């Protein structure tokens, strides 16, 4: 039911954006519902989340505030909350290393957002992009060493695809480029919904069998290619 609901939201988001783009209020509601639903569904089964993965649940909660601020209140704080989500992913992937440095960076970031407000928008987006790239690189290294579940890795890849398309859309808007943004928008939301479904169902151990089978096939292919790559590297 959860997955069907998320896919239904995706369908209506793309439908309204492509064919009824003037309905901004409706689109704002639709784009907030997926992460809200994901958070509520994850909260329902939060007792099934392993201790080491609980910070991923916290990341989902931060994403709610990210969407809320980004859509309705303040863009800077919206990106800041998504930055906090990325920090949660980073802490999970690094086994909570550099906590003090991360806390200091987050505090400075928040102060800058509070003081500079909209003037901080571009810099905040840049900081978020850097953390997103770092998270993607670390997750790739971790999955090669079989230190994180493969489903987590796939979800992080989807999130990175989403972030990349969001960045491209921001650049197009910022520099007022004459580019059709439909493709970027569609790919952004397909990736974002896919990320939510995968990370949510994975951490609460309710990943549907069909999706798990697909991920396992991809995993076998990925790891097989990785073994070949390692063998070649030894010569």
PDB file of C-alpha atoms in Angstrom:
ATOM      1  CA  UNK A   1       0.000   0.000   0.000  1.00  0.00           C
ATOM      2  CA  UNK A   2       2.826   2.410   0.895  1.00  0.00           C
ATOM      3  CA  UNK A   3       4.657   1.867  -2.404  1.00  0.00           C
ATOM      4  CA  UNK A   4       1.434   2.166  -4.402  1.00  0.00           C
ATOM      5  CA  UNK A   5       0.662   5.454  -2.621  1.00  0.00           C
ATOM      6  CA  UNK A   6       4.135   6.844  -3.364  1.00  0.00           C
ATOM      7  CA  UNK A   7       3.871   5.881  -7.034  1.00  0.00           C
ATOM      8  CA  UNK A   8       0.432   7.490  -7.189  1.00  0.00           C
ATOM      9  CA  UNK A   9       1.876  10.705  -5.768  1.00  0.00           C
ATOM     10  CA  UNK A  10       4.634  10.551  -8.374  1.00  0.00           C
ATOM     11  CA  UNK A  11       2.090  10.156 -11.161  1.00  0.00           C
ATOM     12  CA  UNK A  12       0.059  13.173 -10.044  1.00  0.00           C
ATOM     13  CA  UNK A  13       3.153  15.328  -9.420  1.00  0.00           C
ATOM     14  CA  UNK A  14       4.394  14.749 -12.958  1.00  0.00           C
ATOM     15  CA  UNK A  15       0.892  15.097 -14.404  1.00  0.00           C
ATOM     16  CA  UNK A  16       0.296  18.469 -12.747  1.00  0.00           C
ATOM     17  CA  UNK A  17       3.812  19.748 -13.464  1.00  0.00           C
ATOM     18  CA  UNK A  18       3.760  18.823 -17.157  1.00  0.00           C
ATOM     19  CA  UNK A  19       0.153  19.580 -18.076  1.00  0.00           C
ATOM     20  CA  UNK A  20      -1.107  21.963 -15.360  1.00  0.00           C
ATOM     21  CA  UNK A  21       2.028  23.900 -14.388  1.00  0.00           C
ATOM     22  CA  UNK A  22      -0.025  26.961 -13.386  1.00  0.00           C
ATOM     23  CA  UNK A  23      -1.560  25.017 -10.488  1.00  0.00           C
ATOM     24  CA  UNK A  24       1.326  25.868  -8.149  1.00  0.00           C
ATOM     25  CA  UNK A  25      -0.640  25.491  -4.902  1.00  0.00           C
ATOM     26  CA  UNK A  26      -1.753  22.003  -5.866  1.00  0.00           C
ATOM     27  CA  UNK A  27       1.781  21.106  -6.918  1.00  0.00           C
ATOM     28  CA  UNK A  28       3.151  22.386  -3.604  1.00  0.00           C
ATOM     29  CA  UNK A  29       0.794  20.089  -1.701  1.00  0.00           C
ATOM     30  CA  UNK A  30       1.562  17.102  -3.922  1.00  0.00           C
ATOM     31  CA  UNK A  31       5.333  17.509  -3.625  1.00  0.00           C
ATOM     32  CA  UNK A  32       5.150  17.554   0.170  1.00  0.00           C
ATOM     33  CA  UNK A  33       2.958  14.459   0.547  1.00  0.00           C
ATOM     34  CA  UNK A  34       5.519  11.786  -0.496  1.00  0.00           C
ATOM     35  CA  UNK A  35       8.099  12.540   2.216  1.00  0.00           C
ATOM     36  CA  UNK A  36       5.335  13.022   4.805  1.00  0.00           C
ATOM     37  CA  UNK A  37       3.904   9.606   3.903  1.00  0.00           C
ATOM     38  CA  UNK A  38       7.366   8.041   3.991  1.00  0.00           C
ATOM     39  CA  UNK A  39       8.040   9.488   7.445  1.00  0.00           C
ATOM     40  CA  UNK A  40       4.681   8.308   8.805  1.00  0.00           C
ATOM     41  CA  UNK A  41       5.151   4.818   7.365  1.00  0.00           C
ATOM     42  CA  UNK A  42       8.708   4.570   8.721  1.00  0.00           C
ATOM     43  CA  UNK A  43       7.543   5.825  12.126  1.00  0.00           C
ATOM     44  CA  UNK A  44       4.902   3.100  12.250  1.00  0.00           C
ATOM     45  CA  UNK A  45       7.598   0.417  12.032  1.00  0.00           C
ATOM     46  CA  UNK A  46      10.450   2.314  13.690  1.00  0.00           C
ATOM     47  CA  UNK A  47      10.820  -0.417  16.340  1.00  0.00           C
ATOM     48  CA  UNK A  48      12.101  -2.690  13.550  1.00  0.00           C
ATOM     49  CA  UNK A  49      14.988  -0.356  12.695  1.00  0.00           C
ATOM     50  CA  UNK A  50      18.368  -1.646  13.828  1.00  0.00           C
ATOM     51  CA  UNK A  51      20.317   0.575  16.212  1.00  0.00           C
ATOM     52  CA  UNK A  52      23.016   1.348  13.641  1.00  0.00           C
ATOM     53  CA  UNK A  53      20.449   2.497  11.079  1.00  0.00           C
ATOM     54  CA  UNK A  54      18.360   4.756  13.311  1.00  0.00           C
ATOM     55  CA  UNK A  55      20.207   7.831  12.076  1.00  0.00           C
ATOM     56  CA  UNK A  56      18.769   7.110   8.610  1.00  0.00           C
ATOM     57  CA  UNK A  57      15.320   7.443  10.172  1.00  0.00           C
ATOM     58  CA  UNK A  58      16.409  10.807  11.619  1.00  0.00           C
ATOM     59  CA  UNK A  59      17.521  11.818   8.107  1.00  0.00           C
ATOM     60  CA  UNK A  60      14.002  11.134   6.812  1.00  0.00           C
ATOM     61  CA  UNK A  61      12.566  13.362   9.558  1.00  0.00           C
ATOM     62  CA  UNK A  62      14.967  16.166   8.618  1.00  0.00           C
ATOM     63  CA  UNK A  63      13.836  15.782   5.000  1.00  0.00           C
ATOM     64  CA  UNK A  64      10.259  16.584   6.071  1.00  0.00           C
ATOM     65  CA  UNK A  65      11.401  19.966   7.385  1.00  0.00           C
ATOM     66  CA  UNK A  66      13.561  20.392   4.280  1.00  0.00           C
ATOM     67  CA  UNK A  67      10.571  20.043   1.981  1.00  0.00           C
ATOM     68  CA  UNK A  68       8.374  22.102   4.301  1.00  0.00           C
ATOM     69  CA  UNK A  69      10.772  25.053   4.378  1.00  0.00           C
ATOM     70  CA  UNK A  70      11.772  24.724   0.729  1.00  0.00           C
ATOM     71  CA  UNK A  71       8.174  24.716  -0.495  1.00  0.00           C
ATOM     72  CA  UNK A  72       6.335  26.967   1.943  1.00  0.00           C
ATOM     73  CA  UNK A  73       8.601  28.995   4.225  1.00  0.00           C
ATOM     74  CA  UNK A  74      12.247  29.738   3.438  1.00  0.00           C
ATOM     75  CA  UNK A  75      14.498  28.275   0.745  1.00  0.00           C
ATOM     76  CA  UNK A  76      17.707  28.689   2.753  1.00  0.00           C
ATOM     77  CA  UNK A  77      16.482  26.708   5.747  1.00  0.00           C
ATOM     78  CA  UNK A  78      14.966  24.184   3.363  1.00  0.00           C
ATOM     79  CA  UNK A  79      18.393  23.446   1.909  1.00  0.00           C
ATOM     80  CA  UNK A  80      19.866  23.529   5.424  1.00  0.00           C
ATOM     81  CA  UNK A  81      17.557  20.741   6.594  1.00  0.00           C
ATOM     82  CA  UNK A  82      18.438  18.685   3.531  1.00  0.00           C
ATOM     83  CA  UNK A  83      22.058  19.377   4.423  1.00  0.00           C
ATOM     84  CA  UNK A  84      21.309  17.873   7.854  1.00  0.00           C
ATOM     85  CA  UNK A  85      19.871  14.796   6.125  1.00  0.00           C
ATOM     86  CA  UNK A  86      23.084  14.425   4.150  1.00  0.00           C
ATOM     87  CA  UNK A  87      25.075  14.825   7.364  1.00  0.00           C
ATOM     88  CA  UNK A  88      23.091  11.919   8.838  1.00  0.00           C
ATOM     89  CA  UNK A  89      23.962   9.772   5.812  1.00  0.00           C
ATOM     90  CA  UNK A  90      27.597  10.824   6.150  1.00  0.00           C
ATOM     91  CA  UNK A  91      27.695   9.913   9.849  1.00  0.00           C
ATOM     92  CA  UNK A  92      26.120   6.536   9.100  1.00  0.00           C
ATOM     93  CA  UNK A  93      28.629   5.786   6.337  1.00  0.00           C
ATOM     94  CA  UNK A  94      31.641   6.880   8.407  1.00  0.00           C
ATOM     95  CA  UNK A  95      30.549   5.160  11.619  1.00  0.00           C
ATOM     96  CA  UNK A  96      30.068   8.531  13.329  1.00  0.00           C
ATOM     97  CA  UNK A  97      33.646   9.686  12.821  1.00  0.00           C
ATOM     98  CA  UNK A  98      34.556  13.396  12.983  1.00  0.00           C
ATOM     99  CA  UNK A  99      31.415  14.144  15.040  1.00  0.00           C
ATOM    100  CA  UNK A 100      32.948  17.231  16.614  1.00  0.00           C
ATOM    101  CA  UNK A 101      34.025  18.677  13.275  1.00  0.00           C
ATOM    102  CA  UNK A 102      30.623  17.932  11.764  1.00  0.00           C
ATOM    103  CA  UNK A 103      28.877  19.588  14.720  1.00  0.00           C
ATOM    104  CA  UNK A 104      31.044  22.700  14.292  1.00  0.00           C
ATOM    105  CA  UNK A 105      30.415  22.837  10.526  1.00  0.00           C
ATOM    106  CA  UNK A 106      26.663  22.458  11.085  1.00  0.00           C
ATOM    107  CA  UNK A 107      26.609  25.213  13.718  1.00  0.00           C
ATOM    108  CA  UNK A 108      28.539  27.633  11.486  1.00  0.00           C
ATOM    109  CA  UNK A 109      26.261  26.746   8.600  1.00  0.00           C
ATOM    110  CA  UNK A 110      23.136  27.456  10.642  1.00  0.00           C
ATOM    111  CA  UNK A 111      24.507  30.802  11.883  1.00  0.00           C
ATOM    112  CA  UNK A 112      25.362  31.846   8.326  1.00  0.00           C
ATOM    113  CA  UNK A 113      21.862  30.912   7.134  1.00  0.00           C
ATOM    114  CA  UNK A 114      20.319  32.905   9.987  1.00  0.00           C
ATOM    115  CA  UNK A 115      22.429  36.016   9.394  1.00  0.00           C
ATOM    116  CA  UNK A 116      22.753  36.058   5.605  1.00  0.00           C
ATOM    117  CA  UNK A 117      19.342  34.510   4.829  1.00  0.00           C
ATOM    118  CA  UNK A 118      18.650  34.640   1.061  1.00  0.00           C
ATOM    119  CA  UNK A 119      22.213  35.803   0.385  1.00  0.00           C
ATOM    120  CA  UNK A 120      23.336  32.415   1.650  1.00  0.00           C
ATOM    121  CA  UNK A 121      21.160  30.530  -0.826  1.00  0.00           C
ATOM    122  CA  UNK A 122      23.764  29.817  -3.531  1.00  0.00           C
ATOM    123  CA  UNK A 123      26.537  29.010  -1.028  1.00  0.00           C
ATOM    124  CA  UNK A 124      24.224  26.729   0.942  1.00  0.00           C
ATOM    125  CA  UNK A 125      23.309  24.882  -2.255  1.00  0.00           C
ATOM    126  CA  UNK A 126      27.018  24.507  -3.018  1.00  0.00           C
ATOM    127  CA  UNK A 127      27.792  23.133   0.470  1.00  0.00           C
ATOM    128  CA  UNK A 128      24.906  20.676   0.152  1.00  0.00           C
ATOM    129  CA  UNK A 129      26.172  19.562  -3.273  1.00  0.00           C
ATOM    130  CA  UNK A 130      29.666  18.923  -1.899  1.00  0.00           C
ATOM    131  CA  UNK A 131      28.334  16.815   0.991  1.00  0.00           C
ATOM    132  CA  UNK A 132      26.086  14.923  -1.433  1.00  0.00           C
ATOM    133  CA  UNK A 133      29.047  14.051  -3.671  1.00  0.00           C
ATOM    134  CA  UNK A 134      31.141  12.974  -0.683  1.00  0.00           C
ATOM    135  CA  UNK A 135      28.287  10.760   0.553  1.00  0.00           C
ATOM    136  CA  UNK A 136      27.949   9.120  -2.865  1.00  0.00           C
ATOM    137  CA  UNK A 137      31.700   8.435  -3.099  1.00  0.00           C
ATOM    138  CA  UNK A 138      31.888   6.988   0.432  1.00  0.00           C
ATOM    139  CA  UNK A 139      28.839   4.782  -0.131  1.00  0.00           C
ATOM    140  CA  UNK A 140      30.427   3.394  -3.316  1.00  0.00           C
ATOM    141  CA  UNK A 141      33.598   2.514  -1.409  1.00  0.00           C
ATOM    142  CA  UNK A 142      31.592   0.985   1.435  1.00  0.00           C
ATOM    143  CA  UNK A 143      29.443  -1.228  -0.763  1.00  0.00           C
ATOM    144  CA  UNK A 144      32.518  -2.506  -2.618  1.00  0.00           C
ATOM    145  CA  UNK A 145      33.873  -3.636   0.740  1.00  0.00           C
ATOM    146  CA  UNK A 146      30.443  -5.077   1.593  1.00  0.00           C
ATOM    147  CA  UNK A 147      30.150  -2.826   4.662  1.00  0.00           C
ATOM    148  CA  UNK A 148      26.668  -1.453   3.924  1.00  0.00           C
ATOM    149  CA  UNK A 149      23.527  -3.166   2.575  1.00  0.00           C
ATOM    150  CA  UNK A 150      23.333  -2.984  -1.202  1.00  0.00           C
ATOM    151  CA  UNK A 151      19.782  -1.615  -1.023  1.00  0.00           C
ATOM    152  CA  UNK A 152      21.107   1.354   0.972  1.00  0.00           C
ATOM    153  CA  UNK A 153      23.699   1.990  -1.712  1.00  0.00           C
ATOM    154  CA  UNK A 154      21.100   1.949  -4.493  1.00  0.00           C
ATOM    155  CA  UNK A 155      18.950   4.380  -2.515  1.00  0.00           C
ATOM    156  CA  UNK A 156      21.933   6.750  -2.092  1.00  0.00           C
ATOM    157  CA  UNK A 157      22.545   6.564  -5.855  1.00  0.00           C
ATOM    158  CA  UNK A 158      18.937   7.552  -6.503  1.00  0.00           C
ATOM    159  CA  UNK A 159      19.326  10.452  -4.070  1.00  0.00           C
ATOM    160  CA  UNK A 160      22.476  11.603  -5.840  1.00  0.00           C
ATOM    161  CA  UNK A 161      20.672  11.497  -9.213  1.00  0.00           C
ATOM    162  CA  UNK A 162      17.881  13.557  -7.657  1.00  0.00           C
ATOM    163  CA  UNK A 163      20.346  16.089  -6.231  1.00  0.00           C
ATOM    164  CA  UNK A 164      22.164  16.389  -9.546  1.00  0.00           C
ATOM    165  CA  UNK A 165      18.971  17.151 -11.423  1.00  0.00           C
ATOM    166  CA  UNK A 166      17.851  19.595  -8.746  1.00  0.00           C
ATOM    167  CA  UNK A 167      21.194  21.379  -9.100  1.00  0.00           C
ATOM    168  CA  UNK A 168      20.791  21.555 -12.892  1.00  0.00           C
ATOM    169  CA  UNK A 169      17.272  22.944 -12.509  1.00  0.00           C
ATOM    170  CA  UNK A 170      18.576  25.571 -10.082  1.00  0.00           C
ATOM    171  CA  UNK A 171      21.317  26.590 -12.526  1.00  0.00           C
ATOM    172  CA  UNK A 172      18.824  26.861 -15.364  1.00  0.00           C
ATOM    173  CA  UNK A 173      16.588  29.055 -13.218  1.00  0.00           C
ATOM    174  CA  UNK A 174      19.463  31.138 -11.766  1.00  0.00           C
ATOM    175  CA  UNK A 175      21.020  31.926 -15.137  1.00  0.00           C
ATOM    176  CA  UNK A 176      17.652  32.101 -16.956  1.00  0.00           C
ATOM    177  CA  UNK A 177      18.678  29.614 -19.626  1.00  0.00           C
ATOM    178  CA  UNK A 178      16.296  28.760 -22.454  1.00  0.00           C
ATOM    179  CA  UNK A 179      16.200  25.040 -21.705  1.00  0.00           C
ATOM    180  CA  UNK A 180      13.246  22.687 -21.500  1.00  0.00           C
ATOM    181  CA  UNK A 181      13.380  21.475 -17.890  1.00  0.00           C
ATOM    182  CA  UNK A 182      10.771  18.707 -18.213  1.00  0.00           C
ATOM    183  CA  UNK A 183      13.310  15.877 -18.486  1.00  0.00           C
ATOM    184  CA  UNK A 184      15.299  17.087 -15.458  1.00  0.00           C
ATOM    185  CA  UNK A 185      12.149  17.518 -13.391  1.00  0.00           C
ATOM    186  CA  UNK A 186      10.818  14.050 -14.285  1.00  0.00           C
ATOM    187  CA  UNK A 187      14.158  12.382 -13.521  1.00  0.00           C
ATOM    188  CA  UNK A 188      14.467  14.333 -10.270  1.00  0.00           C
ATOM    189  CA  UNK A 189      11.125  13.108  -8.959  1.00  0.00           C
ATOM    190  CA  UNK A 190      11.455   9.536 -10.182  1.00  0.00           C
ATOM    191  CA  UNK A 191      14.804   9.375  -8.384  1.00  0.00           C
ATOM    192  CA  UNK A 192      13.524  11.072  -5.230  1.00  0.00           C
ATOM    193  CA  UNK A 193      10.496   8.783  -4.882  1.00  0.00           C
ATOM    194  CA  UNK A 194      12.655   5.723  -5.652  1.00  0.00           C
ATOM    195  CA  UNK A 195      15.088   6.819  -2.950  1.00  0.00           C
ATOM    196  CA  UNK A 196      12.308   7.251  -0.393  1.00  0.00           C
ATOM    197  CA  UNK A 197      10.773   3.852  -1.142  1.00  0.00           C
ATOM    198  CA  UNK A 198      14.096   2.015  -0.992  1.00  0.00           C
ATOM    199  CA  UNK A 199      15.553   3.638   2.118  1.00  0.00           C
ATOM    200  CA  UNK A 200      12.267   3.446   4.014  1.00  0.00           C
ATOM    201  CA  UNK A 201      11.447  -0.209   3.266  1.00  0.00           C
ATOM    202  CA  UNK A 202      15.093  -1.250   3.724  1.00  0.00           C
ATOM    203  CA  UNK A 203      15.672   0.194   7.191  1.00  0.00           C
ATOM    204  CA  UNK A 204      12.413  -1.224   8.541  1.00  0.00           C
ATOM    205  CA  UNK A 205      13.064  -4.582   6.823  1.00  0.00           C
ATOM    206  CA  UNK A 206       9.865  -4.515   4.773  1.00  0.00           C
ATOM    207  CA  UNK A 207      11.435  -4.473   1.324  1.00  0.00           C
ATOM    208  CA  UNK A 208       9.010  -6.208  -1.088  1.00  0.00           C
ATOM    209  CA  UNK A 209      10.241  -9.554  -2.433  1.00  0.00           C
ATOM    210  CA  UNK A 210      10.100  -8.489  -6.084  1.00  0.00           C
ATOM    211  CA  UNK A 211      12.166  -5.364  -5.448  1.00  0.00           C
ATOM    212  CA  UNK A 212      14.590  -7.350  -3.287  1.00  0.00           C
ATOM    213  CA  UNK A 213      15.050  -9.880  -6.105  1.00  0.00           C
ATOM    214  CA  UNK A 214      15.819  -7.102  -8.581  1.00  0.00           C
ATOM    215  CA  UNK A 215      18.334  -5.532  -6.177  1.00  0.00           C
ATOM    216  CA  UNK A 216      19.983  -8.903  -5.579  1.00  0.00           C
ATOM    217  CA  UNK A 217      20.402  -9.448  -9.316  1.00  0.00           C
ATOM    218  CA  UNK A 218      21.958  -6.009  -9.661  1.00  0.00           C
ATOM    219  CA  UNK A 219      24.129  -6.740  -6.633  1.00  0.00           C
ATOM    220  CA  UNK A 220      25.429  -9.983  -8.137  1.00  0.00           C
ATOM    221  CA  UNK A 221      26.246  -8.216 -11.377  1.00  0.00           C
ATOM    222  CA  UNK A 222      27.902  -5.327  -9.535  1.00  0.00           C
ATOM    223  CA  UNK A 223      29.989  -7.555  -7.289  1.00  0.00           C
ATOM    224  CA  UNK A 224      30.934  -9.868 -10.174  1.00  0.00           C
ATOM    225  CA  UNK A 225      32.188  -6.907 -12.201  1.00  0.00           C
ATOM    226  CA  UNK A 226      33.987  -5.657  -9.105  1.00  0.00           C
ATOM    227  CA  UNK A 227      35.813  -8.967  -8.700  1.00  0.00           C
ATOM    228  CA  UNK A 228      36.909  -8.820 -12.349  1.00  0.00           C
ATOM    229  CA  UNK A 229      38.098  -5.255 -11.805  1.00  0.00           C
ATOM    230  CA  UNK A 230      40.123  -6.337  -8.779  1.00  0.00           C
ATOM    231  CA  UNK A 231      41.679  -9.248 -10.669  1.00  0.00           C
ATOM    232  CA  UNK A 232      42.731  -6.975 -13.513  1.00  0.00           C
ATOM    233  CA  UNK A 233      44.158  -4.498 -11.035  1.00  0.00           C
ATOM    234  CA  UNK A 234      46.484  -7.154  -9.591  1.00  0.00           C
ATOM    235  CA  UNK A 235      48.293  -7.749 -12.908  1.00  0.00           C
TER     236      UNK A 235
END
